[in-house]
Coordinates of C-alpha atoms in Angstrom, one line a residue:
M1 CA 136.9 51.3 86.5
V2 CA 139.9 49.1 85.8
L3 CA 137.7 46.1 86.7
V4 CA 134.9 47.2 84.4
L5 CA 137.4 47.7 81.6
T6 CA 138.9 44.2 82.2
V7 CA 135.4 42.7 81.9
I8 CA 134.9 44.7 78.6
I9 CA 138.2 43.4 77.3
V10 CA 137.2 39.8 78.0
L11 CA 133.8 40.4 76.2
L12 CA 135.5 42.0 73.2
V13 CA 138.0 39.1 72.9
I14 CA 135.1 36.7 72.9
Q15 CA 133.3 38.8 70.3
W16 CA 136.3 39.0 68.1
L17 CA 136.8 35.2 68.1
F18 CA 133.1 34.8 67.3
V19 CA 133.4 37.2 64.4
F20 CA 136.4 35.3 63.0
W21 CA 134.5 32.0 63.2
N22 CA 131.3 33.6 61.9
M23 CA 133.0 35.1 58.8
S24 CA 134.4 31.7 57.8
Y25 CA 130.8 30.9 56.8
L26 CA 130.4 34.0 54.6
L27 CA 131.1 32.1 51.3
P28 CA 131.3 33.7 47.8
L29 CA 128.1 33.8 45.8
S30 CA 129.2 31.1 43.4
S31 CA 130.4 28.6 45.9
S32 CA 129.4 25.2 44.6
I33 CA 126.8 23.1 46.2
E34 CA 127.6 19.4 45.6
P35 CA 124.5 17.3 44.8
S36 CA 125.2 14.6 47.4
Q37 CA 124.1 14.2 51.0
G38 CA 126.4 15.8 53.6
S39 CA 128.6 17.5 51.0
S40 CA 130.0 20.9 51.7
I41 CA 129.7 24.2 50.0
A42 CA 133.3 24.9 49.0
P43 CA 134.5 28.2 47.7
P44 CA 135.6 28.3 44.1
T45 CA 139.4 28.1 43.6
S46 CA 139.3 31.2 41.4
Q47 CA 138.4 33.4 44.3
G48 CA 140.5 34.2 47.3
P49 CA 139.1 33.8 50.8
V50 CA 136.3 36.2 51.7
S51 CA 137.3 36.5 55.4
V52 CA 140.4 37.6 57.1
G53 CA 141.0 34.0 58.1
A54 CA 140.7 31.0 55.9
V55 CA 137.2 30.1 54.6
G56 CA 135.7 27.3 56.5
S57 CA 134.6 24.0 55.4
G58 CA 131.1 25.3 54.4
D59 CA 127.5 24.6 55.1
K60 CA 126.3 21.0 55.1
I61 CA 123.1 20.4 53.1
S62 CA 120.9 17.3 52.7
L63 CA 119.4 15.6 49.7
S64 CA 116.1 17.2 50.5
Q65 CA 117.6 20.7 50.1
V66 CA 118.9 20.2 46.5
S67 CA 117.4 19.1 43.2
A68 CA 115.6 15.8 43.4
T69 CA 117.3 14.8 40.1
H70 CA 120.5 16.6 40.8
T71 CA 120.6 17.5 37.1
A72 CA 122.7 20.6 36.5
L73 CA 121.0 23.2 34.3
A74 CA 123.4 24.4 31.6
A75 CA 121.8 27.8 31.5
P76 CA 119.2 28.5 34.1
S77 CA 116.7 31.1 32.8
L78 CA 116.9 34.3 34.8
S79 CA 114.4 37.2 35.2
I80 CA 115.7 40.4 36.7
L81 CA 112.8 42.3 38.4
I82 CA 113.3 45.9 39.3
P83 CA 110.7 47.9 41.2
A84 CA 111.5 51.6 40.6
R85 CA 110.0 54.7 42.3
E86 CA 111.6 58.0 41.5
E87 CA 114.9 56.5 40.4
E88 CA 115.9 58.7 37.5
G89 CA 119.4 59.1 39.0
N90 CA 119.9 55.4 39.2
I91 CA 117.9 53.3 36.8
G92 CA 119.8 54.2 33.6
E93 CA 123.2 53.0 35.1
C94 CA 121.5 50.0 36.6
L95 CA 120.1 48.8 33.3
R96 CA 123.3 49.6 31.3
A97 CA 125.2 47.4 33.7
L98 CA 122.7 44.6 33.2
L99 CA 122.7 44.9 29.4
A100 CA 126.5 44.7 29.4
D101 CA 126.0 40.9 29.8
P102 CA 125.7 39.3 26.3
D103 CA 123.2 36.7 27.3
P104 CA 120.3 37.1 24.8
S105 CA 117.9 35.1 27.0
L106 CA 118.2 37.6 29.9
E107 CA 114.8 39.0 30.9
V108 CA 114.8 42.4 32.6
I109 CA 111.4 43.9 33.7
V110 CA 111.2 47.3 35.4
L111 CA 108.0 48.4 37.1
D112 CA 107.5 52.1 37.4
D113 CA 105.8 52.7 40.7
H114 CA 104.0 56.0 40.0
S115 CA 107.2 58.0 39.7
R116 CA 107.0 61.7 39.6
D117 CA 110.3 62.1 37.8
Q118 CA 111.8 60.8 34.5
T119 CA 112.2 57.2 35.7
A120 CA 109.6 55.7 33.2
A121 CA 111.0 57.8 30.3
I122 CA 114.5 56.6 30.9
V123 CA 113.5 53.0 31.0
A124 CA 111.3 53.3 28.0
A125 CA 114.2 54.8 26.0
I126 CA 116.5 51.9 26.9
A127 CA 113.7 49.3 26.3
N128 CA 113.3 50.6 22.7
E129 CA 116.9 49.7 22.0
G130 CA 116.3 45.9 22.3
P131 CA 114.0 43.2 23.4
R132 CA 115.6 42.3 26.8
V133 CA 114.2 45.2 28.8
R134 CA 110.5 45.6 29.4
L135 CA 108.7 48.5 31.2
I136 CA 105.4 48.0 33.0
A137 CA 103.4 50.5 34.9
S138 CA 102.1 49.8 38.4
S139 CA 98.4 49.7 39.0
P140 CA 97.1 51.7 42.0
L141 CA 98.3 50.6 45.4
P142 CA 95.6 48.4 47.0
P143 CA 94.7 48.9 50.7
G144 CA 97.0 46.9 53.0
W145 CA 99.9 46.8 50.7
L146 CA 103.2 48.7 50.8
G147 CA 104.5 50.1 47.6
K148 CA 107.7 48.0 47.1
S149 CA 106.0 44.7 48.0
Y150 CA 103.1 45.4 45.6
G151 CA 105.6 46.4 42.9
C152 CA 107.5 43.1 43.4
H153 CA 104.2 41.2 43.4
Q154 CA 103.3 42.6 40.0
L155 CA 106.7 41.9 38.6
A156 CA 106.5 38.3 39.8
Q157 CA 103.2 37.9 37.8
Q158 CA 105.1 39.0 34.6
A159 CA 108.4 37.0 35.1
Q160 CA 109.1 34.1 32.7
G161 CA 112.4 32.8 34.1
T162 CA 113.1 29.9 36.4
W163 CA 115.0 32.1 38.9
W164 CA 113.9 35.6 39.8
L165 CA 116.3 38.3 40.9
F166 CA 114.5 41.1 42.7
L167 CA 117.0 44.0 42.3
D168 CA 116.9 47.6 43.6
A169 CA 117.4 50.3 41.1
D170 CA 120.5 51.6 42.9
V171 CA 122.4 48.3 42.4
R172 CA 125.1 48.0 39.8
L173 CA 125.9 44.4 38.8
Q174 CA 129.6 44.1 38.0
P175 CA 131.1 42.2 35.0
D176 CA 130.7 38.5 35.3
A177 CA 127.9 38.9 37.9
I178 CA 125.3 37.1 35.8
Q179 CA 127.6 34.2 35.2
Q180 CA 128.3 34.0 39.0
I181 CA 124.6 34.0 39.7
K182 CA 123.9 31.2 37.3
A183 CA 126.9 29.2 38.7
A184 CA 125.4 29.6 42.2
V185 CA 122.0 28.1 41.2
H186 CA 123.0 25.7 38.4
N187 CA 122.1 22.5 40.4
L188 CA 119.3 23.8 42.5
D189 CA 115.6 23.7 41.8
R190 CA 114.5 25.8 44.8
G191 CA 115.9 28.3 47.4
L192 CA 116.7 31.9 48.1
F193 CA 120.1 33.6 47.8
S194 CA 120.9 37.0 49.3
G195 CA 123.8 39.0 50.7
I196 CA 125.0 42.5 51.4
P197 CA 126.2 44.4 48.3
F198 CA 129.4 46.4 48.4
Q199 CA 128.3 49.7 49.9
E200 CA 129.5 52.7 48.0
T201 CA 129.6 55.8 50.2
G202 CA 130.3 59.5 49.8
S203 CA 129.3 61.6 52.8
W204 CA 130.8 61.0 56.3
L205 CA 127.5 59.7 57.7
E206 CA 127.3 57.2 54.9
K207 CA 130.8 55.9 55.7
L208 CA 130.0 55.7 59.4
V209 CA 126.6 54.2 59.4
V210 CA 125.9 52.2 56.2
P211 CA 128.6 49.5 56.8
M212 CA 127.2 48.9 60.2
M213 CA 124.6 46.6 58.6
A214 CA 127.3 44.0 58.1
F215 CA 128.8 44.7 61.5
L216 CA 125.5 43.9 63.3
I217 CA 125.1 40.6 61.4
A218 CA 128.7 39.5 61.9
C219 CA 128.6 40.2 65.6
H220 CA 125.3 38.6 66.5
L221 CA 123.9 36.3 63.8
P222 CA 125.6 32.8 63.4
L223 CA 125.8 32.6 59.7
H224 CA 126.2 28.8 59.9
L225 CA 122.7 28.6 61.4
V226 CA 121.2 30.8 58.7
R227 CA 121.9 28.0 56.3
T228 CA 121.5 24.9 58.5
S229 CA 118.9 25.7 61.1
P230 CA 115.1 25.5 60.2
D231 CA 114.4 28.2 62.9
P232 CA 113.3 31.4 61.2
K233 CA 115.0 33.4 63.9
F234 CA 118.3 32.6 62.2
T235 CA 117.7 34.6 59.1
A236 CA 119.5 37.2 57.0
A237 CA 118.6 38.9 53.8
H238 CA 119.1 42.2 52.0
G239 CA 116.3 43.6 49.9
A240 CA 118.5 45.0 47.2
F241 CA 119.5 41.5 46.1
L242 CA 117.0 38.6 46.4
L243 CA 117.5 35.7 44.1
I244 CA 114.7 33.2 44.4
H245 CA 113.5 30.2 42.5
R246 CA 110.0 30.7 41.2
D247 CA 108.7 27.5 43.0
T248 CA 110.1 28.8 46.3
Y249 CA 108.5 32.1 45.8
K250 CA 105.1 30.4 45.3
A251 CA 105.7 28.0 48.2
C252 CA 106.3 30.8 50.6
G253 CA 103.3 32.8 49.5
G254 CA 105.1 35.5 47.6
H255 CA 105.0 39.2 48.6
Q256 CA 101.3 38.8 49.2
A257 CA 102.1 36.9 52.4
F258 CA 103.8 39.9 54.0
R259 CA 102.3 42.7 51.9
G260 CA 102.1 45.2 54.7
H261 CA 105.5 44.6 56.3
L262 CA 108.2 47.2 56.0
L263 CA 111.0 44.6 56.0
D264 CA 109.9 42.5 53.1
D265 CA 113.3 41.0 52.6
M266 CA 113.5 39.5 56.1
Q267 CA 109.9 38.4 55.9
M268 CA 110.6 36.6 52.6
A269 CA 113.6 34.9 54.1
R270 CA 111.6 33.7 57.1
A271 CA 108.8 32.5 54.9
V272 CA 111.3 30.5 52.8
K273 CA 112.6 28.8 55.9
K274 CA 109.1 28.0 57.1
A275 CA 108.3 26.5 53.7
G276 CA 111.3 24.2 54.1
H277 CA 113.3 25.6 51.3
P278 CA 117.0 26.5 51.5
L279 CA 118.3 29.9 52.4
F280 CA 121.8 31.1 51.4
F281 CA 123.4 34.2 52.7
R282 CA 126.5 34.8 50.6
A283 CA 129.4 37.3 50.1
I284 CA 128.2 39.2 47.0
H285 CA 130.2 42.4 47.3
H286 CA 132.6 41.4 44.5
W287 CA 129.8 41.3 42.0
V288 CA 127.0 43.5 43.4
H289 CA 127.6 47.2 44.2
M290 CA 125.2 49.8 45.4
R291 CA 124.9 53.3 46.9
M292 CA 121.9 53.2 49.1
Y293 CA 122.0 56.9 50.1
H294 CA 123.7 60.0 48.8
N295 CA 123.7 62.4 51.8
A296 CA 123.4 62.4 55.6
R297 CA 119.7 63.2 55.5
E298 CA 118.9 60.1 53.4
V299 CA 121.0 58.0 55.7
W300 CA 119.2 59.2 58.7
N301 CA 115.7 58.8 57.2
G302 CA 116.5 55.5 55.5
F303 CA 117.8 53.8 58.6
K304 CA 115.2 55.4 60.8
K305 CA 112.6 53.7 58.7
N306 CA 114.1 50.3 59.1
L307 CA 116.1 50.0 62.3
Y308 CA 113.5 49.6 65.0
P309 CA 111.2 47.5 62.8
G310 CA 114.3 45.4 62.1
L311 CA 114.3 44.6 65.9
D312 CA 110.7 43.5 65.6
R313 CA 109.7 46.8 67.4
N314 CA 110.8 45.1 70.7
P315 CA 111.9 47.7 73.3
L316 CA 113.7 45.1 75.3
I317 CA 115.9 44.2 72.4
L318 CA 116.5 47.8 71.6
G319 CA 117.4 48.6 75.2
G320 CA 119.7 45.7 75.4
M321 CA 121.5 46.6 72.2
L322 CA 121.9 50.2 73.2
S323 CA 123.3 49.2 76.7
L324 CA 125.7 46.6 75.3
Y325 CA 127.0 48.8 72.6
S326 CA 127.5 51.8 74.9
L327 CA 129.4 49.6 77.3
L328 CA 131.6 47.8 74.8
Y329 CA 132.3 50.6 72.3
L330 CA 131.5 54.0 73.8
L331 CA 132.8 53.7 77.3
P332 CA 136.4 52.7 76.5
P333 CA 137.2 55.8 74.3
L334 CA 135.5 58.0 76.9
V335 CA 137.6 56.6 79.7
L336 CA 140.7 56.8 77.4
A337 CA 140.1 60.5 76.9
A338 CA 139.8 60.9 80.7
S339 CA 142.8 58.7 81.5
W340 CA 145.0 61.8 82.2
L341 CA 143.1 62.1 85.4
Q342 CA 143.8 58.5 86.4
P343 CA 146.8 57.0 84.6
S344 CA 145.8 53.4 85.6
W345 CA 142.9 53.7 83.2
F346 CA 145.1 54.3 80.1
L347 CA 146.3 50.8 79.1
P348 CA 143.0 48.9 79.7
S349 CA 140.9 51.6 78.0
L350 CA 143.3 51.7 75.0
T351 CA 143.2 47.9 74.8
A352 CA 139.4 47.9 74.8
Y353 CA 139.2 50.6 72.2
L354 CA 141.7 48.8 69.9
L355 CA 139.8 45.5 70.3
G356 CA 136.6 47.2 69.1
V357 CA 138.5 48.7 66.2
A358 CA 139.9 45.2 65.3
I359 CA 136.5 43.7 65.3
K360 CA 135.2 46.4 62.9
I361 CA 138.3 46.0 60.6
T362 CA 137.7 42.3 60.5
V363 CA 134.1 42.8 59.4
D364 CA 134.9 45.6 56.9
R365 CA 137.6 43.5 55.2
C366 CA 135.2 40.7 54.7
N367 CA 132.8 43.1 53.0
G368 CA 135.2 45.1 50.9
Q369 CA 135.2 48.2 53.0
P370 CA 138.4 50.1 53.8
S371 CA 140.1 49.1 57.1
W372 CA 140.6 52.7 58.3
L373 CA 136.9 53.0 58.9
G374 CA 137.4 50.8 62.0
L375 CA 139.2 53.7 63.8
F376 CA 135.9 55.6 63.8
L377 CA 133.8 52.8 65.3
P378 CA 132.8 54.8 68.4
A379 CA 131.3 57.5 66.0
S380 CA 129.6 54.7 64.0
I381 CA 128.1 53.2 67.2
L382 CA 127.0 56.6 68.5
F383 CA 125.1 57.5 65.3
T384 CA 123.6 54.1 65.0
I385 CA 122.3 54.5 68.6
L386 CA 120.9 57.9 67.8
I387 CA 119.1 56.7 64.7
A388 CA 117.7 53.7 66.6
L389 CA 116.3 56.0 69.2
A390 CA 114.7 58.2 66.5
S391 CA 113.3 55.1 64.8
W392 CA 111.8 54.0 68.2
R393 CA 110.4 57.5 68.8
V394 CA 108.6 57.5 65.4
T395 CA 106.9 54.2 66.3
V396 CA 105.8 55.1 69.8
T397 CA 104.5 58.5 68.7
G398 CA 102.6 57.0 65.8
H399 CA 103.9 59.6 63.3
G400 CA 104.9 57.0 60.7
Y401 CA 107.9 56.9 58.5
R402 CA 108.2 59.1 55.4
W403 CA 109.9 57.8 52.3
K404 CA 109.6 59.0 48.7
G405 CA 106.3 60.8 49.3
R406 CA 104.7 57.9 51.2
T407 CA 104.0 57.4 54.9
Y408 CA 104.6 54.0 56.5
E409 CA 103.4 52.8 59.8

């Protein structure tokens, strides 16, 4: 057992070093993109480093990945597009946060997707207060489409801006967010920006599971390659915040190209890469907040809907992930608890547990989460594994995923 724990310690040290390096490429949303070949994306001086260590030199981009004229747009026109289905508890605050920005040219379009609650009435009341908010009703869902993708497709047909921000109704843009968005895109004429919003949590299962999205990306996806590699395998996106140039949207086929796919955000990001347009995965948690779920049941059902499809429904990837995570993060605390039977286990098992905690703290600090959550990493891993198995079971049994009154395959 001591030998096994030693191997685990070595693997965790390597993982921690990778996370430190990887987080150096998680740059703030408004990091500038110099319009010259081989220039770096440097973080703005007004913001501190995003990662625990110093922010790295940035992502290299070529002339083909920025505006052909390199002409900075003084005020890029922005359309904020919100598909909403049964969001009466969220949509009002979402819109109030958007309207706090004084920009009179801001276009906000909300699509009501056959909500059975007061979503449409709330939006209509706010729309009556001024010209910047517009409400449209979804047409019936055509065969082969999923609801959110079809909603976004209809919103895109109405948008007038140069850049389109597909935003979930449970997102709250913070003060200065619109300015940060415009600063990020001011010298680009194509591309897609995304990132993980700051995750507000309430229940214990929210705190344990929701921040694991960032943990999985930080531990396994080289963020440098998300920006620099044309390979669609190196892709990251979060559907709550997708900022895309209208020409890029059209070039990648829009939502129609992946109309029946559960993970429309990842499919869009892959399509953008395949079209040869730039993809930026940024630290947006300073300016974009959201609460995805409000209780343990919603956490379970929400991640059950997305986790196994997020692994491309590949049982080998699922099995490998479960085995690796059980070895690295569950075995050490179990051995530590049993070390009173064999004192020689105590120090290596404690070291392995603390290394796992350190990795989680590193990721959490980069994403605005409290450091103390890292102490509960074994519980986070355990619940993630259980939800992954439940997600796999739904697929293999053919029962489908239920969400807001709809069933998804």
